Each structure stands twice: as C-alpha cells, then as structure tokens.
CSV table of C-alpha atoms in Angstrom, one decimal:
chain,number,residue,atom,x,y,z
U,15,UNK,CA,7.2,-33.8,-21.2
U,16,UNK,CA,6.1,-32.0,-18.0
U,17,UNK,CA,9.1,-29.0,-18.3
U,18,UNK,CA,8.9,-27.9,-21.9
U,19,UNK,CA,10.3,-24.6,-20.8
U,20,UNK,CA,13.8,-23.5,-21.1
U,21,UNK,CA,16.0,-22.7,-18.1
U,22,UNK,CA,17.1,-19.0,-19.0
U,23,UNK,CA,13.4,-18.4,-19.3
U,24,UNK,CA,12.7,-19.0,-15.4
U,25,UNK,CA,16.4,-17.3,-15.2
U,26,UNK,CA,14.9,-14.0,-16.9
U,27,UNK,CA,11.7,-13.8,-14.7
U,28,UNK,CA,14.1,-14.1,-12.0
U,29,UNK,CA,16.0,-11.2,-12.6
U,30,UNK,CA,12.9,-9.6,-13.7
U,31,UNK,CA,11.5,-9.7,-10.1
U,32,UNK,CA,14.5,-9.1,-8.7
U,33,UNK,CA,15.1,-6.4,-10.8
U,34,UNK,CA,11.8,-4.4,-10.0
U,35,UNK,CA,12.3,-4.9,-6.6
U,36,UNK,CA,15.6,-3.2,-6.4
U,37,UNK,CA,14.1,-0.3,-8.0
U,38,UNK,CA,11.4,-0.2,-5.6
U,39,UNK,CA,14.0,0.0,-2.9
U,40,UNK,CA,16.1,2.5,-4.4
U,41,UNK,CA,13.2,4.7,-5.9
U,42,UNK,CA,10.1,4.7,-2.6
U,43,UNK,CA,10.6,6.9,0.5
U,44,UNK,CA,7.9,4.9,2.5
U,45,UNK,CA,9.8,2.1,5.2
U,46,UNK,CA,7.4,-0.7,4.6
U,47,UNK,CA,7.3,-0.4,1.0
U,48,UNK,CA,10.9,-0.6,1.0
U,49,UNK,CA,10.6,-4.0,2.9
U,50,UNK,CA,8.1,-5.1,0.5
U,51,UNK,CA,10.7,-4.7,-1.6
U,52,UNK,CA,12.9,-6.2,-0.7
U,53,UNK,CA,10.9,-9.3,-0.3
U,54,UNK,CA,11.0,-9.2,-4.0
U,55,UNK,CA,14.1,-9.3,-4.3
U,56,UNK,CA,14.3,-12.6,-2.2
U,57,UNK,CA,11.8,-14.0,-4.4
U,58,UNK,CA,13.2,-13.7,-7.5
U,59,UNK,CA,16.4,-15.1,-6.0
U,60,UNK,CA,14.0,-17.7,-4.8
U,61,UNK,CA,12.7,-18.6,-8.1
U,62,UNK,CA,16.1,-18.9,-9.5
U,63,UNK,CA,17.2,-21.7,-6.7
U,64,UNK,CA,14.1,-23.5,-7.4
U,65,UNK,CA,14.2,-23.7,-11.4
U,66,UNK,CA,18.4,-24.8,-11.1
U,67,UNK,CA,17.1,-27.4,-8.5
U,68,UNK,CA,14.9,-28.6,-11.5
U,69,UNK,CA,17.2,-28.4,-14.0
U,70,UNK,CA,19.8,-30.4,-12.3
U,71,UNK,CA,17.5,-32.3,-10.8
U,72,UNK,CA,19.1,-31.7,-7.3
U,73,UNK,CA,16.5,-31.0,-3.9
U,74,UNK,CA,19.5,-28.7,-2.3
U,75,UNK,CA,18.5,-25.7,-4.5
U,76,UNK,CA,14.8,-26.3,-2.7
U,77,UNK,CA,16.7,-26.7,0.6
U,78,UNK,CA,18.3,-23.4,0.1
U,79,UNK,CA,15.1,-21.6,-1.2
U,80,UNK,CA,13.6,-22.8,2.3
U,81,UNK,CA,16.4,-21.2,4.0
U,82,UNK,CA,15.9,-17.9,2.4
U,83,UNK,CA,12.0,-17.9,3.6
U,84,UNK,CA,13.3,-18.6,6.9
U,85,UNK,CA,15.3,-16.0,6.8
U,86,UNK,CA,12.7,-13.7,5.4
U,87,UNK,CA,10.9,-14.4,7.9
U,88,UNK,CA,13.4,-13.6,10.3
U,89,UNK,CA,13.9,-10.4,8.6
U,90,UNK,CA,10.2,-9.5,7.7
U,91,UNK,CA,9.3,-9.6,11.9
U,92,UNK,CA,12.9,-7.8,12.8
U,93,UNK,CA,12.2,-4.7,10.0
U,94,UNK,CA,8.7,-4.3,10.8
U,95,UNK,CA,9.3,-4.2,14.8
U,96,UNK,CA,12.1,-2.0,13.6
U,97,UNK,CA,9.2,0.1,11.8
U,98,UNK,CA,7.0,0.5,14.7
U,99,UNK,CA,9.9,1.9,16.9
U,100,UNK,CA,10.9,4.8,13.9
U,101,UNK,CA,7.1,5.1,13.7
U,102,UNK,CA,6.4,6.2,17.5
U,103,UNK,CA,10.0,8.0,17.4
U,104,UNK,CA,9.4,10.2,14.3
U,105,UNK,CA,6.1,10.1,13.4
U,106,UNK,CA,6.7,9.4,10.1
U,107,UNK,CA,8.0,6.5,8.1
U,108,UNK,CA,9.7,9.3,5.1
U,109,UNK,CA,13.3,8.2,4.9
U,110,UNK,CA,14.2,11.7,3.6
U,111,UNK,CA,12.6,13.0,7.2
U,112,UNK,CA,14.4,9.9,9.1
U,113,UNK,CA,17.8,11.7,9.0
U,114,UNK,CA,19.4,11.9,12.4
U,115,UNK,CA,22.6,10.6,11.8
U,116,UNK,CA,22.9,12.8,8.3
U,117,UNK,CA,24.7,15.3,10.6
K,215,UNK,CA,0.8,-26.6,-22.2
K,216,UNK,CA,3.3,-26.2,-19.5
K,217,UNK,CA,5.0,-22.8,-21.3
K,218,UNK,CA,1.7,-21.6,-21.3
K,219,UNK,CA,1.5,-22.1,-17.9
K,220,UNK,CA,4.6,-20.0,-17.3
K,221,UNK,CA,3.4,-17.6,-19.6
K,222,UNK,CA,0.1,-16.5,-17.6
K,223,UNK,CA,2.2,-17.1,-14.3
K,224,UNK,CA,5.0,-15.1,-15.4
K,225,UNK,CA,2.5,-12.3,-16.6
K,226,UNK,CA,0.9,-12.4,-13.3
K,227,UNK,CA,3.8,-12.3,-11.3
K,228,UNK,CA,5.5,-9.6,-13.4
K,229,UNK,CA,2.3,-7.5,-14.0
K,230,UNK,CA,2.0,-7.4,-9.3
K,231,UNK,CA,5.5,-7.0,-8.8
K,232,UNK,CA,5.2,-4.0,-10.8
K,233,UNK,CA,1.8,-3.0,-8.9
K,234,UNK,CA,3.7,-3.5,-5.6
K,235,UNK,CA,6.2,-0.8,-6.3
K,236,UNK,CA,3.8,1.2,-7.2
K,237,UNK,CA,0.6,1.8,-5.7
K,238,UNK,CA,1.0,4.9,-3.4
K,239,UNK,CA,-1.1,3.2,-1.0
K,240,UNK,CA,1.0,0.8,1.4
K,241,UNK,CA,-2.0,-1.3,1.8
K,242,UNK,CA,-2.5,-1.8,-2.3
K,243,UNK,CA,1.1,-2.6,-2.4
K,244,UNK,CA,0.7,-5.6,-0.3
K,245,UNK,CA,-1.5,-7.0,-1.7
K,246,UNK,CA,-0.3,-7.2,-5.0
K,247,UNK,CA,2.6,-8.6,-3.3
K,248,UNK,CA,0.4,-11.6,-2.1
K,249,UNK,CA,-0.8,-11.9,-5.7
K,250,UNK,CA,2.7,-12.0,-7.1
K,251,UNK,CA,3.6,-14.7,-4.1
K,252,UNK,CA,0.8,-16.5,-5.0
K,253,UNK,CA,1.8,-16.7,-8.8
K,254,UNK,CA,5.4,-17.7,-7.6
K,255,UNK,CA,4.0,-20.7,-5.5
K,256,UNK,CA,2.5,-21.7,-8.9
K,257,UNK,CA,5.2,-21.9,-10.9
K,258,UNK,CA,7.2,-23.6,-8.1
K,259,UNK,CA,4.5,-26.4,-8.9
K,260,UNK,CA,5.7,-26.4,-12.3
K,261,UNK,CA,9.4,-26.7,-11.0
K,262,UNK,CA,8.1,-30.1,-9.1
K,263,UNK,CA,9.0,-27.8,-5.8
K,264,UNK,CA,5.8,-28.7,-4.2
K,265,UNK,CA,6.5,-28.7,-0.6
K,266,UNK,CA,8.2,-25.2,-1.3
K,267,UNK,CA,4.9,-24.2,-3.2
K,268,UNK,CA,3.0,-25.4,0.0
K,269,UNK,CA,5.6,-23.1,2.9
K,270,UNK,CA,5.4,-20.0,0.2
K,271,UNK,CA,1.3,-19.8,0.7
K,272,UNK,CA,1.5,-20.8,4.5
K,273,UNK,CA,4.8,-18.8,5.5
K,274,UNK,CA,5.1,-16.2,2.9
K,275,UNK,CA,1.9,-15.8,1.4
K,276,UNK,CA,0.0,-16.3,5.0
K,277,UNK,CA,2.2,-15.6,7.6
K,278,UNK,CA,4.5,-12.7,6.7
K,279,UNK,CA,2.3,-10.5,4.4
K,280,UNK,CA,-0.5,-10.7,7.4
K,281,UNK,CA,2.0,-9.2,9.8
K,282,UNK,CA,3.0,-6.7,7.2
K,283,UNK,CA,-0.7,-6.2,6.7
K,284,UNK,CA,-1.2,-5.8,10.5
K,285,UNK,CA,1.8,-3.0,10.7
K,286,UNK,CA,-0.1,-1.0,7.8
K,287,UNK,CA,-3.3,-1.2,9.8
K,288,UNK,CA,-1.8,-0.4,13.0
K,289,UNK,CA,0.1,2.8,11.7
K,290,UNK,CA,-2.0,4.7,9.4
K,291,UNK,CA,0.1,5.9,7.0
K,292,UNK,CA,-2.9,7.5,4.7
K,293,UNK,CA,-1.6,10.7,5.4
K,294,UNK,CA,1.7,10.7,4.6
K,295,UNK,CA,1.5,11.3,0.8
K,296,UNK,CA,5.2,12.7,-0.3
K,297,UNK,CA,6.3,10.0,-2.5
K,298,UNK,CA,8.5,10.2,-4.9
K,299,UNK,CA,9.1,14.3,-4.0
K,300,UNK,CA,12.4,14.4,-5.7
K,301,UNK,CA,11.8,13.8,-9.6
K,302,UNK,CA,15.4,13.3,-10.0
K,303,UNK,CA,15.2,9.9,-7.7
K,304,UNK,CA,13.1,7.7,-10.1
K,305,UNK,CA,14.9,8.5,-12.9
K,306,UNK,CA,18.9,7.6,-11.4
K,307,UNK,CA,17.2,4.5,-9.8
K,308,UNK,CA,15.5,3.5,-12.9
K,309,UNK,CA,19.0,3.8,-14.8
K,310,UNK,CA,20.7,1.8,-12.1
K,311,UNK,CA,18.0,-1.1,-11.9
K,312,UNK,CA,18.2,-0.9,-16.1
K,313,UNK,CA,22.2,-1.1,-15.7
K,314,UNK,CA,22.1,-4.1,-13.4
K,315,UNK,CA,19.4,-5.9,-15.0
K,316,UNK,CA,20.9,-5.6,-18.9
K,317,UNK,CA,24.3,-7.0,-17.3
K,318,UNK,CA,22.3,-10.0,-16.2
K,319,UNK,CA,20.2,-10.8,-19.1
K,320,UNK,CA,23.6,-10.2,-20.8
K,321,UNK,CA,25.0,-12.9,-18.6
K,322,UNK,CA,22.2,-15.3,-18.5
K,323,UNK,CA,21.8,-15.5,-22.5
K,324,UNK,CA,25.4,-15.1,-23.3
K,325,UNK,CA,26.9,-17.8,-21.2
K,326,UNK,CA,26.1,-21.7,-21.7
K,327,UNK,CA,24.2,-23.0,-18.9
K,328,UNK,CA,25.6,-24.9,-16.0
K,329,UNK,CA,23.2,-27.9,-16.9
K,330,UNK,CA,20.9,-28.8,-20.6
K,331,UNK,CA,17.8,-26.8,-21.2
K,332,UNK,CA,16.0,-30.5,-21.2
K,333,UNK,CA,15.4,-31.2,-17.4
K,334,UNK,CA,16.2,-34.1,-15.8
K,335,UNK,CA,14.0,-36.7,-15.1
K,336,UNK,CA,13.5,-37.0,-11.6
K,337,UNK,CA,12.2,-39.6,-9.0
K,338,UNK,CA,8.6,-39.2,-7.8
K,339,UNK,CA,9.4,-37.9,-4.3
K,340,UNK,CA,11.6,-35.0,-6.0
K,341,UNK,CA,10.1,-31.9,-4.0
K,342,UNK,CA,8.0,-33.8,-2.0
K,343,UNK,CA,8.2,-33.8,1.9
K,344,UNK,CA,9.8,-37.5,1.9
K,345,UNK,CA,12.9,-35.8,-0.7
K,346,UNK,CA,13.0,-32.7,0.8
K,347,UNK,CA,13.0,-33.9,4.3
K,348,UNK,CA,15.6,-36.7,4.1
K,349,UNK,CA,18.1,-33.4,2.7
K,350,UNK,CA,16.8,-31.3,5.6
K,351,UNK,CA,17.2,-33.4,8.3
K,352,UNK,CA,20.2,-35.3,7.0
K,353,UNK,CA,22.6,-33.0,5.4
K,354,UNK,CA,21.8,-29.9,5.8
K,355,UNK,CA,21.0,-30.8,9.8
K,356,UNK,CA,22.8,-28.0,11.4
K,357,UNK,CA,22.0,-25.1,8.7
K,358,UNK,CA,18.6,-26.7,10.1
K,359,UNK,CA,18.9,-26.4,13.4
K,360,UNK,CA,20.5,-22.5,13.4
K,361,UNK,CA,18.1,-21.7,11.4
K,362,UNK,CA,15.5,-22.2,14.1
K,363,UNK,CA,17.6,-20.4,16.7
K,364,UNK,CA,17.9,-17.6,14.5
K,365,UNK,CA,14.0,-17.3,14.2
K,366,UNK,CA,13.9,-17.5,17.9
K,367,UNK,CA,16.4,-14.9,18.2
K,368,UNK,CA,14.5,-12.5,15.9
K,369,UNK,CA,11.5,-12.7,17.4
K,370,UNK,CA,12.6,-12.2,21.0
K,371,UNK,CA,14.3,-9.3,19.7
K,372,UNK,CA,11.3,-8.6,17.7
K,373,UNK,CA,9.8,-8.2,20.8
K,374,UNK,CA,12.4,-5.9,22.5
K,375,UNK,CA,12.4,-3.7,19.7
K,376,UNK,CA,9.0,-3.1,19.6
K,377,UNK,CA,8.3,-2.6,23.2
K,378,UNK,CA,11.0,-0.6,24.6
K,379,UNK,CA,9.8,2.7,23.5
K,380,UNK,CA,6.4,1.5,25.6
K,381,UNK,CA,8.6,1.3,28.5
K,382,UNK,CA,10.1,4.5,28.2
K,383,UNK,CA,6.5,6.2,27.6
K,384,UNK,CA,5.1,4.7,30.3
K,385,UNK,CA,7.4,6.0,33.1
C-alpha cells in the first residue's frame, strides 16, 4: 500500500502551515515577509486540496490546487510591484511607518 | 515506509515554515520558504499529484520565489531592523493564530471524514498530465481560460504599478 498515511494527518500539517503563516502575517512589520506569508498560507490550503483529491480519488482537488498557483502567481507579481511603488514612495517597507490613511 | 516519508517531509516543511517567519533577514526568509515549497512538492508525490509536484518547483519554487528574491536584492532592506518593535504584537497574534488553529485541529479530529482514511485506488494516469489535462481542458475549460486572462491582467498591471512612479520622477 502506497498511502499508508491517514487523511487528518495531511489535514493537520495543513493547518499547521497555514497556521504559521497567519501568524507571520499578523505578527512581522516588513511588506515582503508578509507576502511570504501569505504564500504559506496558500500552501497549506494547497496541501489540503491535494491530499482530499487523494483520498477521494478525484483529479478536481489537483485542478483547484493549480488554480490557486495561478492565482499566486497573479498575486505574488501584483504585491511585489505593489512593494516597489511603497518602497520609492516611503522609503521604507515598516507598515507601522506606512500610515497615510491612519488619519 | 511511506509515513516515514511524511514524517521527514512534514518535519521539513514545518521546521522552514517556521524559519520563514522568522529570520529577520528578508533574504533568509525566502529561502526557507523555497525549502518548505520544496518539501511540499514532495509530499504532493506521495499524494500521486505529480504533475502539481512538477508546476510547484517550476512556478512556485522557480518562478515566484526568484522574483521575490529579485525584489529583496533590488531594495536593500538590510537596514531597516525594527521588527517586531511592539512586544505586545507577537503575543495577541500568537493567541489568535493558537485560537484559530485549536478550532481546527478540533474540527479535523472531531468530525468523521468526508471519505475513509484507506485511499482509493486510483488509475495509473491519476495526477499525471494525461488525467489532469483531460479535467483542465474539458471541464474546468473556462476557469481555464480566465485564469490565463487574469495572469495577463496582473502582469500588465504589474507593469503599470511599478513604472508609474518612474514616470512621474523622470519629468
């Protein structure tokens, strides 16, 4: 048996990653780290989609997980052009120093 | 042999996605990210997701973390140490993450699962580019298809984004 491992175990790493990644969003200051985090997120959610596609022995889950790299993509070049224009603004990529609109 | 498998994977993966969040330095923390996407390609190997395994190295592991690699470079951000300045951050994000994660390891080993812990046994092409690619290009044909305009779209905005501050500057 190629699969030996159970499903909540894949579940649990899942949420593991996505778990760590959340608290690297909510706990760095620094712009690109923040991405980065938030690319950990999608993987985790990734890694869920891709062990129920296994278990159910369905592709779509795969389909989907492709989606969401697409989609990373999409966001990855977005953020980090977003990034470069904060960076030349403010000369800083601090989000507690990024506070225009805090009034 | 296979949980084994998952167990070094899932120890590597765990142990970088840790290191990504953090290393101070930007530059450390992407890199441990490509080690964590690389661990994550492995275990979609495991999951028989192999043509997913193959796009994580080449689009995630290869294409995205070079052009987050290439924004590090190009700013420089060695200099701009104040992480973490506000002790009180960690600590109410750590008990946020901590509340959200215990509600879902609550939920995941509390509720039966949608399918049997023994997995399926699946045709030979399962993952491949043959399975995969009849789904794409059949079904899910128009997700597809907007997909690709949406990538198009980013990047020309990408693009806009990036340069209009150039064009202002240059006046």
């Amino acid at each position: 048996m190629m699969s030996a491992t159970p499903l909540s175990w894949y579940l649990l790493l899942s949420f593991a990653i996505f778990s760590i990644g959340l608290l690297g969003l909510l706990i760095r200051r620094n712009l690109v780290v923040m991405l980065m985090a938030m690319e950990l997120m999608l993987n985790g959610a990734n890694l869920a989609l891709v062990a129920y596609a296994r278990f159910r022995g369905d592709e779509a889950g795969q389909v989907m997980a492709f989606f969401v790299m697409a989609l990373a993509a999409a966001e990855a070049a977005i953020g980090l052009a977003l990034v470069l224009a904060i960076y030349k603004h403010f000369k800083t990529l601090d989000v507690d120093r990024i506070s225009r609109l805090n009034g | 042999m296979e949980p084994i498998l998952f167990a070094v994977l899932a120890a590597v993966a765990l142990v970088a996605a840790v290191a990504t969040i953090a290393w101070r330095n930007p530059l450390r923390s992407a890199f441990s990210l490509i080690v964590c996407l690389f661990a994550l390609a492995g275990m979609f190997v495991t999951l028989f997701a192999h043509f997913l395994a193959a796009m994580q190295i080449l689009v995630y592991a290869g294409a995205i973390m070079v052009l987050f690699v290439f924004v590090i470079m190009l700013l420089d951000l060695s200099g701009h140490g104040s992480e973490l300045k506000l002790r009180i951050l960690p600590v109410l994000g750590s008990l946020a993450v901590l509340a959200v994660a215990g509600k879902f390891a609550k939920t995941v080993l509390s509720t039966h699962p949608l399918v049997t812990d023994v997995p399926p046994a699946v045709p030979d092409s399962f993952g491949t580019v043959p399975g995969v690619a009849e789904l794409l290009l059949g079904q899910f044909l128009l997700p597809f298809e907007l997909v690709s305009l949406l990538l198009l779209v980013a990047v020309v905005g990408a693009v806009v984004v990036a340069r209009r501050r150039f064009w202002r500057e240059g006046k």
